mmCIF file of C-alpha atoms and ligand atoms in Angstrom:
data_model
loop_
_atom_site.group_PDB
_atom_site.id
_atom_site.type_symbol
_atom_site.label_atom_id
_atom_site.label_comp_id
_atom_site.label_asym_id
_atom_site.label_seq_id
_atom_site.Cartn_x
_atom_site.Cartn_y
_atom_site.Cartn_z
ATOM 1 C CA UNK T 57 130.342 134.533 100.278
ATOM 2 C CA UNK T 58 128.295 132.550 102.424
ATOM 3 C CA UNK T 59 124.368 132.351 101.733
ATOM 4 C CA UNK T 60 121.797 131.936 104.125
ATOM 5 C CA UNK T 61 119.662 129.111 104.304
ATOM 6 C CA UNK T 62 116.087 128.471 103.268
ATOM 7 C CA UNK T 63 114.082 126.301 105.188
ATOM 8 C CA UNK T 64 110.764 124.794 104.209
ATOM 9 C CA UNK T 65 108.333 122.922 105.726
ATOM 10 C CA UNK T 66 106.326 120.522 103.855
ATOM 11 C CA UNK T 67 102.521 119.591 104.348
ATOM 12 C CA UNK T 68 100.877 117.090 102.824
ATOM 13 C CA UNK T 69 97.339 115.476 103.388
ATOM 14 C CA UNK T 70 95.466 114.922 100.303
ATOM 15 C CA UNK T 71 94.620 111.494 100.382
ATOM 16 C CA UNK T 72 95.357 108.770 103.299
ATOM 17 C CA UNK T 73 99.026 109.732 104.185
ATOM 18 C CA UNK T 74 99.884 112.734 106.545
ATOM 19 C CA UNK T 75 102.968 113.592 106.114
ATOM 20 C CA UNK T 76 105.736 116.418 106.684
ATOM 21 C CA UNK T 77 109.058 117.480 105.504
ATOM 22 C CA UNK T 78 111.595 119.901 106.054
ATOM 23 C CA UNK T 79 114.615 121.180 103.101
ATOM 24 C CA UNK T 80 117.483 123.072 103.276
ATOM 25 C CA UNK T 81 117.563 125.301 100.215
ATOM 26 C CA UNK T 82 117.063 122.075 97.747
ATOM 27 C CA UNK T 83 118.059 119.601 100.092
ATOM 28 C CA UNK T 84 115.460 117.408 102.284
ATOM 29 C CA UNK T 85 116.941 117.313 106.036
ATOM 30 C CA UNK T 86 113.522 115.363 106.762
ATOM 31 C CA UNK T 87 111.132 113.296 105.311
ATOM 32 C CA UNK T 88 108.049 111.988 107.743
ATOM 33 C CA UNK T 89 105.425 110.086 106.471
ATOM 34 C CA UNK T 90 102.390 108.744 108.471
ATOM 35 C CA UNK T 91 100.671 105.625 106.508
ATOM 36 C CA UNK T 92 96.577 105.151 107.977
ATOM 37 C CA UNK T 93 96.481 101.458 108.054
ATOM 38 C CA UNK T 94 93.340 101.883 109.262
ATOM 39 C CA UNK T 95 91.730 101.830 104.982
ATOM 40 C CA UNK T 96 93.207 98.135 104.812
ATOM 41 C CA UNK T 97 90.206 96.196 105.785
ATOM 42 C CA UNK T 98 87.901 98.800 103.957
ATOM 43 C CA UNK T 99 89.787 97.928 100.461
ATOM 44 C CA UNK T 100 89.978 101.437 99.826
ATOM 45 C CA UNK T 101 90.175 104.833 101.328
ATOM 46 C CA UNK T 102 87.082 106.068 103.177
ATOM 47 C CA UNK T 103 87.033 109.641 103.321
ATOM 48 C CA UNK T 104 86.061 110.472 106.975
ATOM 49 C CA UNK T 105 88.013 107.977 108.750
ATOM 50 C CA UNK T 106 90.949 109.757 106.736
ATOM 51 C CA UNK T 107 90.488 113.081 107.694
ATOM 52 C CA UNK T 108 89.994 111.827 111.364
ATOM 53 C CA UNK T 109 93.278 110.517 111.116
ATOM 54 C CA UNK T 110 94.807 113.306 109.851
ATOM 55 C CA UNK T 111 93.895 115.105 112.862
ATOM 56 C CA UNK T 112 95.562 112.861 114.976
ATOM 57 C CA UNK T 113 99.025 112.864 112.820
ATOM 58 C CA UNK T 114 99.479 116.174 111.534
ATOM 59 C CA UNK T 115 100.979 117.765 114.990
ATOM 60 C CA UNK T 116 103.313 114.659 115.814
ATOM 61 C CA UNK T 117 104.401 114.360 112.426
ATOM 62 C CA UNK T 118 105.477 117.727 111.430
ATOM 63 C CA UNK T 119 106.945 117.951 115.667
ATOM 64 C CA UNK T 120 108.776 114.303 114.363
ATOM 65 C CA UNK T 121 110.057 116.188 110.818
ATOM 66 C CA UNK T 122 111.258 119.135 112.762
ATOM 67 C CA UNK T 123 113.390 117.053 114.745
ATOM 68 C CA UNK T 124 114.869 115.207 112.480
ATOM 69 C CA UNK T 125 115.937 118.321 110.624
ATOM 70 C CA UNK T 126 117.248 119.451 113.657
ATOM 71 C CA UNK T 127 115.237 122.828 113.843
ATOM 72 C CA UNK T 128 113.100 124.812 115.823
ATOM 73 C CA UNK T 129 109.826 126.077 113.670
ATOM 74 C CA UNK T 130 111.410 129.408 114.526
ATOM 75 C CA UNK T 131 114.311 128.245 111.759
ATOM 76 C CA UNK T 132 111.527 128.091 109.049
ATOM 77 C CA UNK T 133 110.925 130.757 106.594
ATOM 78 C CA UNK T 134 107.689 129.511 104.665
ATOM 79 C CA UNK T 135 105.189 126.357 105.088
ATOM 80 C CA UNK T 136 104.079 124.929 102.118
ATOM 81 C CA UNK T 137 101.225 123.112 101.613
ATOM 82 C CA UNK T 138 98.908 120.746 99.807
ATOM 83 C CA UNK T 139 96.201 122.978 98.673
ATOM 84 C CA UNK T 140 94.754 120.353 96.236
ATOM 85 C CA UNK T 141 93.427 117.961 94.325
ATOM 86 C CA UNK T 142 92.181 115.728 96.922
ATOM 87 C CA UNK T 143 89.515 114.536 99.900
ATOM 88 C CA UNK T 144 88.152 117.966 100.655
ATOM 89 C CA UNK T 145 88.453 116.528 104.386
ATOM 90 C CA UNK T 146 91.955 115.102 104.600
ATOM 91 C CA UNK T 147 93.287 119.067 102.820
ATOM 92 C CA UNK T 148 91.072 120.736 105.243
ATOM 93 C CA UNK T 149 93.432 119.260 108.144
ATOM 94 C CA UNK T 150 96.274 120.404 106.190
ATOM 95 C CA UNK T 151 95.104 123.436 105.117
ATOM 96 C CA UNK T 152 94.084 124.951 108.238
ATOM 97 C CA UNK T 153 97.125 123.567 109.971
ATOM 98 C CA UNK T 154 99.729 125.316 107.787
ATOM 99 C CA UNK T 155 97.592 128.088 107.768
ATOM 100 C CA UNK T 156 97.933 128.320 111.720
ATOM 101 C CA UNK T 157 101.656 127.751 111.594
ATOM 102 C CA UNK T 158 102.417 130.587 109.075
ATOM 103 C CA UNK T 159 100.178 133.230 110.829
ATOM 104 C CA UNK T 160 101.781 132.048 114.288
ATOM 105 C CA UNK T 161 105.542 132.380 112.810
ATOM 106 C CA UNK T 162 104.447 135.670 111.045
ATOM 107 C CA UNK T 163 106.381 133.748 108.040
ATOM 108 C CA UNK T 164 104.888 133.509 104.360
ATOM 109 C CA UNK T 165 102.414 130.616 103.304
ATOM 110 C CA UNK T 166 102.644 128.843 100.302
ATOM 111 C CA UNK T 167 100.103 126.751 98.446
ATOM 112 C CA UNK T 168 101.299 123.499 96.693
ATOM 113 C CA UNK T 169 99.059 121.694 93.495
ATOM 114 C CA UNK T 170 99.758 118.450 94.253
ATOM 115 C CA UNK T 171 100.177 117.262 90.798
ATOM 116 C CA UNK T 172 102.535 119.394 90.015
ATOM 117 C CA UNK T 173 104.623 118.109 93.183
ATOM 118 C CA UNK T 174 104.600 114.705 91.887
ATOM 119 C CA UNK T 175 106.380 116.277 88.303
ATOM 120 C CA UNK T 176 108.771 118.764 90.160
ATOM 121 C CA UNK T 177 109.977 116.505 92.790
ATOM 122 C CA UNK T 178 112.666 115.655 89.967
ATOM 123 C CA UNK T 179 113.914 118.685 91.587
ATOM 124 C CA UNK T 180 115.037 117.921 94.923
ATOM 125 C CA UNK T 181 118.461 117.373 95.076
ATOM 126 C CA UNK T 182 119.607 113.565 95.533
ATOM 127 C CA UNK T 183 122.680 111.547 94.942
ATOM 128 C CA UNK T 184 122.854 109.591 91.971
ATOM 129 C CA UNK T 185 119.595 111.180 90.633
ATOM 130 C CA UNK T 186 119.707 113.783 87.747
ATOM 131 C CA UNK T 187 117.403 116.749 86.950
ATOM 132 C CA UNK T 188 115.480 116.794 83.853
ATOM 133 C CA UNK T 189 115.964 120.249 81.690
ATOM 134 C CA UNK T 190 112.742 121.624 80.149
ATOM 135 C CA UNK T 191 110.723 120.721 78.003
ATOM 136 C CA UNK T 192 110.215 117.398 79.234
ATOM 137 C CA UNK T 193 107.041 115.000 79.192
ATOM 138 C CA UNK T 194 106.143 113.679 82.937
ATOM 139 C CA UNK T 195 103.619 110.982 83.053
ATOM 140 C CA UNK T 196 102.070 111.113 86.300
ATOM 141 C CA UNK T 197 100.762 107.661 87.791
ATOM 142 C CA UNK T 198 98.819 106.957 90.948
ATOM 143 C CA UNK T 199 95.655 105.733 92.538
ATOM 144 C CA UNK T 200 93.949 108.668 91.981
ATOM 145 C CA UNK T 201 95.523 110.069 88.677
ATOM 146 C CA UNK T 202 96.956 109.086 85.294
ATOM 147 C CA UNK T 203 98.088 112.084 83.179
ATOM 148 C CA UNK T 204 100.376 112.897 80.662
ATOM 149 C CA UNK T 205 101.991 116.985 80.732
ATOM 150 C CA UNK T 206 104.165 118.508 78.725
ATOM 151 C CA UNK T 207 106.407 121.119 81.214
ATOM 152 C CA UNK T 208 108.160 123.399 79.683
ATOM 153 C CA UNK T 209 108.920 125.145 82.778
ATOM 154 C CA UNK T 210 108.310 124.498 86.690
ATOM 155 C CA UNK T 211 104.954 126.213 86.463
ATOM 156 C CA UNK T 212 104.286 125.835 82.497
ATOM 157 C CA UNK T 213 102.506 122.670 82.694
ATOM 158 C CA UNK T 214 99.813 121.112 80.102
ATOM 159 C CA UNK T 215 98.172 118.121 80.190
ATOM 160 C CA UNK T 216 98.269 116.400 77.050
ATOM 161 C CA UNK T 217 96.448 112.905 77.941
ATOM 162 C CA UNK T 218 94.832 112.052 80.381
ATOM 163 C CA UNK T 219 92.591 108.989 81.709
ATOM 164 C CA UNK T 220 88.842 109.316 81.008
ATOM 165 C CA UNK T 221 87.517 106.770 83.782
ATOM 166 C CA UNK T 222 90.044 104.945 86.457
ATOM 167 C CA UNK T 223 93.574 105.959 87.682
ATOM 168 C CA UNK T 224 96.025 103.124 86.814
ATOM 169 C CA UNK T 225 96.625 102.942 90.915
ATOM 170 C CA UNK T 226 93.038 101.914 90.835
ATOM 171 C CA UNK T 227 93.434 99.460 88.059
ATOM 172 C CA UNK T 228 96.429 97.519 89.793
ATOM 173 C CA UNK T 229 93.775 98.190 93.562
ATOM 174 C CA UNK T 230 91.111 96.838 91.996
ATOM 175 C CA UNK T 231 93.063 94.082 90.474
ATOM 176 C CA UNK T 232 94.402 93.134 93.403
ATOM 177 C CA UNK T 233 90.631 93.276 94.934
ATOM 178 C CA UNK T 234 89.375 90.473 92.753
ATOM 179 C CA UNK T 235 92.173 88.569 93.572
ATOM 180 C CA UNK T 236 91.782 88.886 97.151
ATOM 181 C CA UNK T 237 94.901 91.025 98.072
ATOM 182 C CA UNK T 238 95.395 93.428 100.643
ATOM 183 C CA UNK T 239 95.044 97.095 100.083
ATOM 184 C CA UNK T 240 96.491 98.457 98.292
ATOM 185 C CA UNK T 241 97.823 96.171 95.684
ATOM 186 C CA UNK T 242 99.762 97.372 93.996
ATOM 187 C CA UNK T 243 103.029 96.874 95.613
ATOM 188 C CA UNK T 244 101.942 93.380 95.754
ATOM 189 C CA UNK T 245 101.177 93.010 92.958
ATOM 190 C CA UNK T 246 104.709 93.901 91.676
ATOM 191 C CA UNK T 247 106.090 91.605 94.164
ATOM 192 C CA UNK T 248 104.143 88.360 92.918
ATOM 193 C CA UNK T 249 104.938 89.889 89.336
ATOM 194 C CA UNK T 250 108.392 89.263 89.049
ATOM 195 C CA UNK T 251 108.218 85.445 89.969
ATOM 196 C CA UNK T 252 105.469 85.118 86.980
ATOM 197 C CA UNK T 253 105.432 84.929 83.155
ATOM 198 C CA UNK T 254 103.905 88.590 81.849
ATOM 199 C CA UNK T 255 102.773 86.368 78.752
ATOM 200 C CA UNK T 256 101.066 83.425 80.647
ATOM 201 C CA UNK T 257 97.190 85.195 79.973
ATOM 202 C CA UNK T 258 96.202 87.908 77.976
ATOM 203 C CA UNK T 259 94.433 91.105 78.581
ATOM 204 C CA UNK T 260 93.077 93.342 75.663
ATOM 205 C CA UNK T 261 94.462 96.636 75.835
ATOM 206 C CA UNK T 262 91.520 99.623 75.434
ATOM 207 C CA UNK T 263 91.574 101.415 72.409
ATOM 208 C CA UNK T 264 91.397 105.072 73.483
ATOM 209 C CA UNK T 265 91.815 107.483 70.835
ATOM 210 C CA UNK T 266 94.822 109.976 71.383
ATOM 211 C CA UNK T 267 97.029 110.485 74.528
ATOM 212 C CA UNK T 268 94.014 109.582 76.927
ATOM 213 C CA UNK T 269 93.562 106.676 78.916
ATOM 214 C CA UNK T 270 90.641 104.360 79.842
ATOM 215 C CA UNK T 271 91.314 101.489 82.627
ATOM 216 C CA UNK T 272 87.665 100.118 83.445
ATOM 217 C CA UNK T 273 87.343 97.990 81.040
ATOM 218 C CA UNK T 274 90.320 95.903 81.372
ATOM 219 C CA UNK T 275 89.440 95.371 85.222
ATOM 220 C CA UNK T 276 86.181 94.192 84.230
ATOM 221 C CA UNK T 277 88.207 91.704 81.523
ATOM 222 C CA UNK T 278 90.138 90.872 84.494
ATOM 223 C CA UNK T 279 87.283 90.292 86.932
ATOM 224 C CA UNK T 280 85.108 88.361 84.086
ATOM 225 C CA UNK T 281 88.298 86.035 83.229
ATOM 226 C CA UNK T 282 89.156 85.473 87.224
ATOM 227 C CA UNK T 283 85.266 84.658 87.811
ATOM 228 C CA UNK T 284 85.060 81.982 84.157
ATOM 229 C CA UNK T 285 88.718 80.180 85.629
ATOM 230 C CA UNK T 286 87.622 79.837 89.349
ATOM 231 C CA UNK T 287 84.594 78.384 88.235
ATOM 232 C CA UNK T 288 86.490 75.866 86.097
ATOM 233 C CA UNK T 289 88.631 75.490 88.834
ATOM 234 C CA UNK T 290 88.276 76.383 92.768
ATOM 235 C CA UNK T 291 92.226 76.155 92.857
ATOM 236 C CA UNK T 292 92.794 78.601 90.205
ATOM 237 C CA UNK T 293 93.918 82.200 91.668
ATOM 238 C CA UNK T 294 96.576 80.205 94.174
ATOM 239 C CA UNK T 295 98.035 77.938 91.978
ATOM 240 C CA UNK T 296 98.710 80.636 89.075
ATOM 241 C CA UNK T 297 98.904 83.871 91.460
ATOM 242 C CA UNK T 298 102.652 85.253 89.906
ATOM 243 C CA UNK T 299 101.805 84.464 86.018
ATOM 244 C CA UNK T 300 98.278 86.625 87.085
ATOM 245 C CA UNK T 301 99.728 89.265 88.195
ATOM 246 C CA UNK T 302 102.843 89.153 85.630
ATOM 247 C CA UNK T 303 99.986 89.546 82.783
ATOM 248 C CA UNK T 304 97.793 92.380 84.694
ATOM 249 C CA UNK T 305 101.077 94.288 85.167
ATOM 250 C CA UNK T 306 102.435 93.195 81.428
ATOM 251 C CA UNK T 307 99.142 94.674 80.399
ATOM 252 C CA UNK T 308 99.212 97.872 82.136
ATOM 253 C CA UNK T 309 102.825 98.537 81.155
ATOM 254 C CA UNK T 310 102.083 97.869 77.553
ATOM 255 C CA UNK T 311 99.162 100.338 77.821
ATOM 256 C CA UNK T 312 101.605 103.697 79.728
ATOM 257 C CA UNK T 313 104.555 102.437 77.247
ATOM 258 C CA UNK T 314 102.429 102.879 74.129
ATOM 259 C CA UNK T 315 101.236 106.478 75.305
ATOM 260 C CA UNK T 316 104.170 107.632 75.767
ATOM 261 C CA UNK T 317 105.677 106.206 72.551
ATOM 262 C CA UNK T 318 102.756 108.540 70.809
ATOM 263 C CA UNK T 319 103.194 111.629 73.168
ATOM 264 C CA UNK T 320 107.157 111.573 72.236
ATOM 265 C CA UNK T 321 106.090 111.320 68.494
ATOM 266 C CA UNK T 322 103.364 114.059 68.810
ATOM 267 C CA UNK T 323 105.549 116.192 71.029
ATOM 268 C CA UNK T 324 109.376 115.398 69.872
ATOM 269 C CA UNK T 325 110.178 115.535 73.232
ATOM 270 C CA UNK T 326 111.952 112.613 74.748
ATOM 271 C CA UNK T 327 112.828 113.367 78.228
ATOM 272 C CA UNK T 328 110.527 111.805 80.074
ATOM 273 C CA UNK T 329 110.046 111.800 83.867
ATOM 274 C CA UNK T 330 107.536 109.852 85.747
ATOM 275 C CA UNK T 331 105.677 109.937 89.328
ATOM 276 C CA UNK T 332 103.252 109.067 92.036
ATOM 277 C CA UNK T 333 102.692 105.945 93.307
ATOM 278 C CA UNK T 334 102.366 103.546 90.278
ATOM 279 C CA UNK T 335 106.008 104.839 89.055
ATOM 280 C CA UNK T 336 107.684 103.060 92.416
ATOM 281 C CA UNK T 337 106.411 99.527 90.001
ATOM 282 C CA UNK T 338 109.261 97.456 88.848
ATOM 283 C CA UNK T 339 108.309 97.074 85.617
ATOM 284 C CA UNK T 340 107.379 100.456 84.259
ATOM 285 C CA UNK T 341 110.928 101.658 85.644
ATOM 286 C CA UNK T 342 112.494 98.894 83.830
ATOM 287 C CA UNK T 343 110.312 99.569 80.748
ATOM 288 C CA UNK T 344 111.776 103.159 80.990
ATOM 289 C CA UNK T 345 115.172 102.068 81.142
ATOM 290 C CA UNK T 346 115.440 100.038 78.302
ATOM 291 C CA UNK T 347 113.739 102.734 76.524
ATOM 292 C CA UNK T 348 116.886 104.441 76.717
ATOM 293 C CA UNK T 349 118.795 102.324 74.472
ATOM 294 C CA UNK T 350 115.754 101.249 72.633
ATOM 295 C CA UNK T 351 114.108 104.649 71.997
ATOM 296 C CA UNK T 352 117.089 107.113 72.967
ATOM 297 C CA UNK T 353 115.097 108.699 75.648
ATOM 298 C CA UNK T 354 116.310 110.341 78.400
ATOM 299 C CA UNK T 355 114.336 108.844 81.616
ATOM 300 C CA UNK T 356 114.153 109.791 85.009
ATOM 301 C CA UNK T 357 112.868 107.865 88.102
ATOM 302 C CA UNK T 358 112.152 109.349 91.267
ATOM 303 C CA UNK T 359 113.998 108.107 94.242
ATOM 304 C CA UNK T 360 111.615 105.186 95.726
ATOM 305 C CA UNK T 361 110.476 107.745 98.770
ATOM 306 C CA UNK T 362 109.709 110.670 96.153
ATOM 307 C CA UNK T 363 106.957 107.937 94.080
ATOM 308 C CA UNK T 364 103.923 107.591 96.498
ATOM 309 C CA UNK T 365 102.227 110.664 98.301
ATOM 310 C CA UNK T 366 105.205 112.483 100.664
ATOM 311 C CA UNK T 367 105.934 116.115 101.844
ATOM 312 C CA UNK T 368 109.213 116.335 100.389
ATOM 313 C CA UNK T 369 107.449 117.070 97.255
ATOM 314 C CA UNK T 370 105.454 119.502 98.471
ATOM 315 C CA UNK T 371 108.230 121.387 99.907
ATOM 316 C CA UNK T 372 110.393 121.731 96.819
ATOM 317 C CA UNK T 373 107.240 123.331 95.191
ATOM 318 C CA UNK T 374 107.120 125.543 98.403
ATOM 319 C CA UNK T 375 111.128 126.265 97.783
ATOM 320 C CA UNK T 376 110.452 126.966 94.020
ATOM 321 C CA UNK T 377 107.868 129.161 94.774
ATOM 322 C CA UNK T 378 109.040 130.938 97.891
ATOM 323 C CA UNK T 379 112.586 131.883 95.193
ATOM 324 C CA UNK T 380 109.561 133.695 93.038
ATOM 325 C CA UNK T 381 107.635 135.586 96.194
ATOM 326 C CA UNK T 382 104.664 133.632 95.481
ATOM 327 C CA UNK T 383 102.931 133.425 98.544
ATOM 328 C CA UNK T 384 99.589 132.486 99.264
ATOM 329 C CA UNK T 385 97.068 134.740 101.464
ATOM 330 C CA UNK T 386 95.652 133.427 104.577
ATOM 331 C CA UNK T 387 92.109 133.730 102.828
ATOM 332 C CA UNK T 388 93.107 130.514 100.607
ATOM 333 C CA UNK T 389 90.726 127.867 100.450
ATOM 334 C CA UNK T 390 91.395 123.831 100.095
ATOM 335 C CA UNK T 391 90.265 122.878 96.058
ATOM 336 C CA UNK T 392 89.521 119.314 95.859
ATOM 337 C CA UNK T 393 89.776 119.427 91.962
ATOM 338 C CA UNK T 394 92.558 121.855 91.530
ATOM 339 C CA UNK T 395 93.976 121.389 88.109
ATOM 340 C CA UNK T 396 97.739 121.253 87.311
HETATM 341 O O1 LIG X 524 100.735 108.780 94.715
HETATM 342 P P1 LIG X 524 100.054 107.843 95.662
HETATM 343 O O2 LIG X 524 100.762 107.509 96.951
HETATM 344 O O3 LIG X 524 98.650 108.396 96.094
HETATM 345 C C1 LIG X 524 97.784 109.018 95.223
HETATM 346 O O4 LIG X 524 97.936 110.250 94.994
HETATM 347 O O5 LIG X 524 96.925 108.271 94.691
HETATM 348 O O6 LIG X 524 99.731 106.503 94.855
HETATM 349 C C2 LIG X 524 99.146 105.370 95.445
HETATM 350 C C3 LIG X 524 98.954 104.313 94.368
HETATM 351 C C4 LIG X 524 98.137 103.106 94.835
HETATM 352 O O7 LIG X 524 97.148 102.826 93.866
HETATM 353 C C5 LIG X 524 99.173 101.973 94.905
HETATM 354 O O8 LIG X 524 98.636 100.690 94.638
HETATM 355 C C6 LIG X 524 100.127 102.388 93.807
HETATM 356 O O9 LIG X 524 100.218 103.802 93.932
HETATM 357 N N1 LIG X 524 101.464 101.776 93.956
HETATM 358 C C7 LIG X 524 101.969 100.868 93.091
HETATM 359 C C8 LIG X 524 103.242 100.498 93.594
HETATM 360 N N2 LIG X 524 103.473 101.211 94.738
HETATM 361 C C9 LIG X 524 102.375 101.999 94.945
HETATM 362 N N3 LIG X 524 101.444 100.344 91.976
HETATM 363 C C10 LIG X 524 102.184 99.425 91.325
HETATM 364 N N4 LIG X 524 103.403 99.023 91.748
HETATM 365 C C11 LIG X 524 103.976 99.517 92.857
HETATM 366 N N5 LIG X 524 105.188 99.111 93.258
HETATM 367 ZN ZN1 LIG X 525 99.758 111.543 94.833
#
């Protein structure tokens, strides 16, 4: 019996990257993601120049993922979509754009949280990567979120923690501010990590009751310590860059590790899945790993391209979704603070 095909188109624009994928029932056939380097010498993302941008990348990225899947749009059967949380202005590009395709196609529309995208892209099927069965904890990390969700099935989400000031992105970005990286940092920072000793300075770790997290403080730690050892000594930043950044990212480790020591205990769940951006960082996927043996958790890491903001995500959501008939109407609105 041979099955016909789904195809999906991804959107995503919630934030700085435009992007646009395409899957085959499970499968990604394409994967396009437009980066704005034009945030770099800002330090951070600035809202208007990102929505601008999108404008400019949506049509020649989702032309480029098309391509590369080797379909017409008259192949696809829904376009799913970043609905929110986000830059009202970047989803407003995306919105209305997938809006406009679906109506065109006369084919159904699908919104996408993008939260829950970073959890369920576990789900996209991968070589060498295995799915997580429910219930399972996912600790989602980027620069605009840091939460901890129990799933207990692809739409049963709650958060159980979550951070009450900064996103741990932000925490390695602003980091890497005071230390006069590029943005953002925290690839970088992982980089000059692993040539440095995590134990060479020490950062107090914030006592937040619970599952919740707090990362303000320790970048103000950070930024008071950098500031006392630069005035001791001009030098001091270059000549101990690696051990710096081993300790910040020792630090932050330490501080994701011991939540989700305490959400496993709470919960008695130990699968654990992470995602976003932060969970492409060296360290916390070797932290996970050796909780394997050390803990007997089961972990799972997202393939490097599933960890920061991508459409492939959004389109298994779409896939998930489009299985159930749960189409959006053509009425939808973007929702900057759409919660899981
Ligand atoms: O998920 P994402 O692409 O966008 C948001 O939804 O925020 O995450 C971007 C964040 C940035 O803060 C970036 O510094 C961080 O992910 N990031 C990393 C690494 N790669 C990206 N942080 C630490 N180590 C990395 N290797
Ligand atoms: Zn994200």
């Amino acid at each position: 019996m041979s099955l016909k095909n789904t195809y999906i188109l991804g959107i995503e624009s919630s934030c700085d990257d435009t992007a646009a994928a395409v899957l085959r029932n499970g499968e990604i056939l394409s994967n396009v993601v437009a980066n704005q380097t034009i945030h770099e010498s800002y330090g951070g993302v600035v809202p208007e120049l990102a929505s601008r941008a999108h404008q400019q990348n949506i049509v020649p990225v989702v032309d480029q993922a098309l391509h590369k899947a080797g379909i017409s749009c008259n192949d696809l059967n829904a376009v799913a979509f970043t609905q929110g949380p986000g830059l009202m202005g970047s989803l407003l590009v995306g919105t209305s754009f997938a809006k406009s395709l679906a109506y065109g196609l006369d084919i159904p529309l699908i919104d996408v949280n993008h939260m829950q995208a970073h959890v369920l892209a576990h789900f996209i099927e991968k070589d060498g990567y295995k799915k997580p069965s429910f219930p399972f904890i996912a600790m989602t990390i980027s620069g605009g979120h840091t939460q901890i969700v129990l799933v207990e099935d692809y739409f049963k989400m709650t958060i159980i923690g979550e951070t009450i000031d900064d996103a741990v992105g932000e925490a390695f970005d602003k980091s890497g501010k005071i230390l006069g990286l590029g943005y953002p940092a925290g690839p970088e920072i992982d980089k000059l990590a692993k040539l440095g000793n995590p134990i060479a300075f020490k950062f107090t770790k914030p006592k937040v009751k619970g599952l919740n997290f707090s990362f303000s403080g320790l970048k103000t730690a950070i930024l008071y310590f950098i500031q006392k050892q630069v005035k001791e000594n001009p030098r001091f930043i270059e000549e101990n860059i690696n051990d710096i950044c081993a300790s910040i990212q020792y630090t932050i480790i330490n501080i994701l590790m011991d939540k989700l020591k305490l959400a496993v205990s709470e919960t008695r769940v130990s699968q654990i899945a992470i995602g976003g951006g932060v969970s492409a960082n060296s360290g916390i996927r070797n932290a996970l790993k050796e909780a394997e043996g050390q803990y007997g958790w089961s972990t799972y890491l997202p393939a490097l391209e599933f960890t920061t903001d991508n459409a492939a995500m959004i389109a298994i959501v779409g896939y998930l979704k489009f299985n159930n008939k749960q189409y959006a109407k053509q009425s939808i609105m973007a929702s900057s603070r759409l919660k899981i």
